[in-house]
Tab-separated table of C-alpha atoms in Angstrom:
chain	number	residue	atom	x	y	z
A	481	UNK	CA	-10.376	5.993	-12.103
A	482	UNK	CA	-7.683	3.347	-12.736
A	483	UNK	CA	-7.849	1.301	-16.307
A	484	UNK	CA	-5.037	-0.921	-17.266
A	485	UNK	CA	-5.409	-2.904	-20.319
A	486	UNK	CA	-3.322	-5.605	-22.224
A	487	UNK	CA	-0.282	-4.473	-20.201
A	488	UNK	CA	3.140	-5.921	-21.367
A	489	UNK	CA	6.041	-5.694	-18.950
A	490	UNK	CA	9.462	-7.451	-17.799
A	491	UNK	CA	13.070	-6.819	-17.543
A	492	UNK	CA	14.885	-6.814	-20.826
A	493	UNK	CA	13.996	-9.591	-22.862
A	494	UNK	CA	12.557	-11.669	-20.097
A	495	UNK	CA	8.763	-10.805	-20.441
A	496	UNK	CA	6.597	-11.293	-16.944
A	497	UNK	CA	3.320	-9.498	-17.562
A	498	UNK	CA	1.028	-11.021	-20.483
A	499	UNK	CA	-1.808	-8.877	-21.553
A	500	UNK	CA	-2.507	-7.999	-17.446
A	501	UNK	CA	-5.746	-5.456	-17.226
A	502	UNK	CA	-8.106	-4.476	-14.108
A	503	UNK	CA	-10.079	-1.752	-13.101
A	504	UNK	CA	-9.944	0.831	-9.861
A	505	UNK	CA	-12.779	2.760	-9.513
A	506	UNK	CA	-13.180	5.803	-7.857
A	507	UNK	CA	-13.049	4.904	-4.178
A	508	UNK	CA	-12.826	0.740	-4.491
A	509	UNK	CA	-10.063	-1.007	-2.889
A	510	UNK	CA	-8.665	-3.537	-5.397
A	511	UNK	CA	-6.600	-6.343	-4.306
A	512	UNK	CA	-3.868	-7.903	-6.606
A	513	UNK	CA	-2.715	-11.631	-5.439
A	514	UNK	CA	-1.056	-14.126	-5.890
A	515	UNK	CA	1.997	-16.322	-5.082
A	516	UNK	CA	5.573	-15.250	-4.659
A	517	UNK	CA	7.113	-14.171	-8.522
A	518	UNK	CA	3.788	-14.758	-10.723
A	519	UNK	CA	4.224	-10.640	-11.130
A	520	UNK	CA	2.346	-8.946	-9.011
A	521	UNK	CA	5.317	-6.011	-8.467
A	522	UNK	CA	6.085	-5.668	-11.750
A	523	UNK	CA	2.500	-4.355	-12.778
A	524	UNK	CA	2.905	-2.090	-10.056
A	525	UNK	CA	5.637	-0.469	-11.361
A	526	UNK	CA	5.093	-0.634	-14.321
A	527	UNK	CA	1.199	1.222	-13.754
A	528	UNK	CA	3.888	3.706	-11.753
A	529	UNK	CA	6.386	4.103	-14.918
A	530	UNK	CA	9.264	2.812	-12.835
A	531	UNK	CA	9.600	0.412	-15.462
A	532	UNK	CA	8.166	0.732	-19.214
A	533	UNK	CA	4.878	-1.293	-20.636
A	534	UNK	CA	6.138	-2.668	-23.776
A	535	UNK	CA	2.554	-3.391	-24.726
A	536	UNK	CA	-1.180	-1.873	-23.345
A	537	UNK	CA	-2.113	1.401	-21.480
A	538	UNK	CA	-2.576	2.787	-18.502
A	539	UNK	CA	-5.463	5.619	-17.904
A	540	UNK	CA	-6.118	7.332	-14.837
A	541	UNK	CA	-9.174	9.516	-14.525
A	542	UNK	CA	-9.404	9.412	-18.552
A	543	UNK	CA	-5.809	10.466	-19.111
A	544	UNK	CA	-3.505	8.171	-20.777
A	545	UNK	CA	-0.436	8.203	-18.463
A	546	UNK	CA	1.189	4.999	-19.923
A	547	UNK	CA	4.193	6.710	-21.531
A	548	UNK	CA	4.359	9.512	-18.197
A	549	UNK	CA	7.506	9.169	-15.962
A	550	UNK	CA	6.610	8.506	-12.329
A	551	UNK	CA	6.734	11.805	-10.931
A	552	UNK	CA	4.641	12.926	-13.760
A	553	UNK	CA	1.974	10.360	-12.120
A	554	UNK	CA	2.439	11.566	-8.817
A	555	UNK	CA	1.761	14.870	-9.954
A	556	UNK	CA	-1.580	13.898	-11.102
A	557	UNK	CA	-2.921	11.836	-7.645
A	558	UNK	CA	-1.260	8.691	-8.017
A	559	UNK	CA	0.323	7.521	-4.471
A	560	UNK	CA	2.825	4.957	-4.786
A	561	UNK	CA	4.706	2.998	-2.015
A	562	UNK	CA	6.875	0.155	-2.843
A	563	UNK	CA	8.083	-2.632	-1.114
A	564	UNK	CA	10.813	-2.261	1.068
A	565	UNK	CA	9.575	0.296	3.230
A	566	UNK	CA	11.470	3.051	1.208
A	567	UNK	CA	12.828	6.579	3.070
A	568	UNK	CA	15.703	8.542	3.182
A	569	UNK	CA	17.670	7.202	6.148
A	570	UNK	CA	20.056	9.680	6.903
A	571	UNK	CA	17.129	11.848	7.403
A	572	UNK	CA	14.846	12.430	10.312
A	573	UNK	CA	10.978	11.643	9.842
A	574	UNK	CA	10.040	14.842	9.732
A	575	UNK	CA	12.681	16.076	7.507
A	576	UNK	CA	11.702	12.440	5.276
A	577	UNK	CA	7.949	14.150	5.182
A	578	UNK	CA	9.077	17.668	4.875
A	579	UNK	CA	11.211	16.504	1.456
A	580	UNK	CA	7.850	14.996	0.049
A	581	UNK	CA	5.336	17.952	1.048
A	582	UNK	CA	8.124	20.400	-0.649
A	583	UNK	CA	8.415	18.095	-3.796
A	584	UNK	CA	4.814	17.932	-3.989
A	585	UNK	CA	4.650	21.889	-3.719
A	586	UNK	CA	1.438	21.057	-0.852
A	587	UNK	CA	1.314	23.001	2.308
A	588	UNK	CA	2.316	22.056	5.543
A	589	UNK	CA	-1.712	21.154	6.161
A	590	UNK	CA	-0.878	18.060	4.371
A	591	UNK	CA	2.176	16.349	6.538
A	592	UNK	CA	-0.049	16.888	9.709
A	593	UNK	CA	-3.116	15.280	7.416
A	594	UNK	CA	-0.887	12.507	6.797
A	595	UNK	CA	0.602	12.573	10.610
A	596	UNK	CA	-3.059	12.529	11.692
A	597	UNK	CA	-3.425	9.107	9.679
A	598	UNK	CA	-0.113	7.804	11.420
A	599	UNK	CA	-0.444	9.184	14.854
A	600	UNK	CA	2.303	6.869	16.447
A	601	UNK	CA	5.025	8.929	14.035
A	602	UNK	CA	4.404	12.027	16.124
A	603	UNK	CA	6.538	11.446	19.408
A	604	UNK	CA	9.376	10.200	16.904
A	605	UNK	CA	10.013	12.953	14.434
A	606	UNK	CA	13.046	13.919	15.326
A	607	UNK	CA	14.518	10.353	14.994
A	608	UNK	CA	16.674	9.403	12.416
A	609	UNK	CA	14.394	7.714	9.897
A	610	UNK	CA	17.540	4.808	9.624
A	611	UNK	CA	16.716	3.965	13.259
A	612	UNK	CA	13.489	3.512	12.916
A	613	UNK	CA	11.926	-0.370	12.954
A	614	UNK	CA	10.472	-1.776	9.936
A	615	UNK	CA	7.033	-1.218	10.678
A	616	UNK	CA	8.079	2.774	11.551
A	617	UNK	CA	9.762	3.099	8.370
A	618	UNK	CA	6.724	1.355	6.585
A	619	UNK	CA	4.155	3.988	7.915
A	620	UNK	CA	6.683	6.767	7.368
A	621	UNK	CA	6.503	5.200	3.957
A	622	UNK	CA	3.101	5.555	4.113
A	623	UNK	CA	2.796	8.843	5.413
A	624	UNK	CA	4.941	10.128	2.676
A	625	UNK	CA	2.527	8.944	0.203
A	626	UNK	CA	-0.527	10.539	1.837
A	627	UNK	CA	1.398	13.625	1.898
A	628	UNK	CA	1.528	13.930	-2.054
A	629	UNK	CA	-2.691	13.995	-0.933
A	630	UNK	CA	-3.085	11.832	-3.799
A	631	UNK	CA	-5.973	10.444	-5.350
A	632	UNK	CA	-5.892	6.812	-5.533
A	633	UNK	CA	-2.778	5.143	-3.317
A	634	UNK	CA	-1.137	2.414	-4.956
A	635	UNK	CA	0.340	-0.411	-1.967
A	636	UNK	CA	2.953	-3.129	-2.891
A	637	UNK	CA	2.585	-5.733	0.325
A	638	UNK	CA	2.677	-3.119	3.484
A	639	UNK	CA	2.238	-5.909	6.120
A	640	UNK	CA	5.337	-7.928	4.478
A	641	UNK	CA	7.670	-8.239	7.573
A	642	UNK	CA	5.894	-6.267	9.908
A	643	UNK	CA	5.428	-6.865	13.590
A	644	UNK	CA	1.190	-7.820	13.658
A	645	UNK	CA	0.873	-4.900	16.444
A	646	UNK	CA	1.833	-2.609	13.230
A	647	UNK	CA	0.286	-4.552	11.141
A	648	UNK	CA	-2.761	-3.821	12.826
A	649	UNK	CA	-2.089	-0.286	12.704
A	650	UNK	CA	-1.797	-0.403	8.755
A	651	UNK	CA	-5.016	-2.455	8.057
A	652	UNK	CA	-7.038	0.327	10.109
A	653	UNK	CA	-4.805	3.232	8.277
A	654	UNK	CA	-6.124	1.443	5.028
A	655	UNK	CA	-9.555	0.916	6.328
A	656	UNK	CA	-9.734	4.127	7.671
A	657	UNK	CA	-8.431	5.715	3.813
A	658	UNK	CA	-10.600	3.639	2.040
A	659	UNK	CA	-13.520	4.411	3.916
A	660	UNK	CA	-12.801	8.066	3.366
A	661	UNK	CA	-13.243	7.603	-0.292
A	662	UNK	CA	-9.346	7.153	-1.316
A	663	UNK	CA	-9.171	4.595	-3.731
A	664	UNK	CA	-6.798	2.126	-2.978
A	665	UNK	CA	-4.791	-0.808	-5.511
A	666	UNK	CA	-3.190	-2.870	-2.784
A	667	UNK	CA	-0.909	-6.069	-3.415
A	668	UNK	CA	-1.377	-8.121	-0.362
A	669	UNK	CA	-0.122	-11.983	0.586
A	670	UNK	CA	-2.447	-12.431	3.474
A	671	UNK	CA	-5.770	-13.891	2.800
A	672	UNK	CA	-7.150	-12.777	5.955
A	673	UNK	CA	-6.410	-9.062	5.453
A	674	UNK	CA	-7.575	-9.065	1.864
A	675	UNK	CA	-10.971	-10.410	3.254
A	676	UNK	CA	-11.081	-7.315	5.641
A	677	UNK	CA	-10.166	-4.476	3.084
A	678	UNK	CA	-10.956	-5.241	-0.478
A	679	UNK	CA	-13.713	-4.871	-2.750
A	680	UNK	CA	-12.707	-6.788	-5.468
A	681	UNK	CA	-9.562	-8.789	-6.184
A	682	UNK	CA	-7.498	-9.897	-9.148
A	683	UNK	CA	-5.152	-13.041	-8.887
A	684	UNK	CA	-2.252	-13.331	-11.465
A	685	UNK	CA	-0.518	-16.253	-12.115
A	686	UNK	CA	2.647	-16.455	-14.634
A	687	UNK	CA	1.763	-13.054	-15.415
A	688	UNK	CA	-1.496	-13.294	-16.443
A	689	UNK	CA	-4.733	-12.755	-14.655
A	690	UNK	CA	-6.568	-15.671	-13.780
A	691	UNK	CA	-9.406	-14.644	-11.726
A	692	UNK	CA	-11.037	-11.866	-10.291
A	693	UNK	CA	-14.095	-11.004	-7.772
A	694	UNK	CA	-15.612	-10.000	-5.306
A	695	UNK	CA	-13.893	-10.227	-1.827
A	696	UNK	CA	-16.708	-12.928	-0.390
A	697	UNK	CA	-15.193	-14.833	-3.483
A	698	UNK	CA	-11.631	-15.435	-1.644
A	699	UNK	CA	-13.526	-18.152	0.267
A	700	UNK	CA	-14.103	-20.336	-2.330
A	701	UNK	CA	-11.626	-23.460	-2.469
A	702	UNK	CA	-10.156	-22.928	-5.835
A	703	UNK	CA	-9.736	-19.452	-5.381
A	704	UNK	CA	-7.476	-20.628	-2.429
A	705	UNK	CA	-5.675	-22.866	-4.245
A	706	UNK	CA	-4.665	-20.298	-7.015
A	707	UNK	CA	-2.816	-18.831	-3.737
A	708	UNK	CA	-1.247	-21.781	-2.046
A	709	UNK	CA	2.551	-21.864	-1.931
C-alpha cells in the first residue's frame, strides 16, 4: 500500500533522513521508533509532503505521490495526524469535524463513523475545541482524520502527553482500526504499546534505519538498546 524508498529529507541544508525506506501493507500496522531527534517526524512529513524529499519516492497503492502536496494525499486515503494534537481552537468539536467532512466533500455518515470510533467526543460537541484537555483535542485530532475515511492513517506519537486513562482509549481506537483492516504507520515512544499494536517495526537512528521486525522482535536486548535514552 505504502512504499518509501531511499527517502532524503531535512530542513534547508541540514539533511536528517539518509536513504530511509519501509513498507505498509494493506492492513499492517507499522511502527517507526526510535529515540528523541534520530528523525522519526521528519519522514512523516515528509511521506505527507509537508516538507519536500530531496531524494527517493513515495508510492501509495502504486501511485507515485512523492512530488503531491498534502491535500493532494489526503485526497487519495492518506490520514495524517501530527504531533501536537492539532485543531482549530476557536472552533467547537463539531464545527472542528464539520470543517474536515466538508473539505473532504464526504457525507455527514462519516463524522458519526468517526464519532462512533471516539464515543467520549459526543457529550462535548458543542465545546470549544480550545477548552478541551490534551487527550480531547488528541482524539478530536483523531477523529478528524477518520473523517477524511482514509485508507491507511498515518500517527506521529498519539499517547505523547496524554493522561494513561486516554491513552487507553487511543490504543483500543488503534486496535480497534487496525483490526478493521485500516492500515496504520504509527510513530510511537512506548515500548509497551508498540508490543500491543504493531506488526512490524522500523527503528531509525541518525536518520537512517537500523533495524526492522517483527513486533515479538522488540524483546530482544539490542533491539532495546537501539531505544534507550
Amino acid at each position: 500500500m505504502l512504499s518509501v524508498t531511499g527517502l532524503e529529507s531535512g530542513y534547508g541544508t541540514a539533511r536528517v533522513l539518509f536513504g530511509v525506506s519501509l513498507e505498509v501493507g494493506p492492513g499492517r500496522l507499522v511502527c517507526v521508533m526510535g529515540r528523541n531527534g534520530v528523525g522519526k517526524t521528519t519522514l512523516l512529513n515528509t511521506v505527507m509532503g509537508v516538507l519536500p524529499a530531496t531524494a527517493g519516492t513515495v508510492t501509495f497503492e502504486g501511485r507515485d505521490v512523492t512530488r503531491l502536496k498534502p491535500h493532494e494525499r489526503v485526497r487519495l486515503g492518506m490520514g495524517y495526524v501530527p504531533q501536537g494534537h492539532q485543531c482549530f481552537p476557536q472552533l467547537s468539536v463539531l464545527g472542528n469535524l464539520l470543517v474536515t467532512q466538508e473539505a473532504a466533500k464526504e457525507p455527514r455518515s462519516a463524522l458519526d463513523e468517526a464519532l462512533d470510533v471516539f464515543p467520549a467526543l459526543k457529550p462535548l460537541l458543542k465545546r470549544s475545541a480550545g477548552h478541551l484537555s490534551g487527550g480531547q483535542q488528541q482524539q478530536l485530532a483523531m477523529a478528524r482524520a477518520l473523517v477524511t475515511r482514509p485508507k491507511m492513517l498515518i500517527l506521529d506519537e498519539p499517547t505523547e502527553g496524554i493522561q494513561p486513562s486516554i491513552v487507553e482509549e487511543i490504543e483500543a481506537a488503534i486496535e480497534r482500526l487496525h483490526a478493521s483492516g485500516l492500515a496504520v504507520l504509527l510513530v510511537e515512544q512506548y515500548l509497551d504499546v508498540a508490543l500491543r499494536l504493531a506488526d512490524t517495526f522500523v527503528i531509525l537512528d541518525g536518520g537512517h534505519v537500523v533495524r526492522t521486525g517483527a513486533a515479538g522482535d522488540l524483546h530482544q536486548e539490542d533491539v532495546r538498546r537501539l531505544l534507550a535514552v
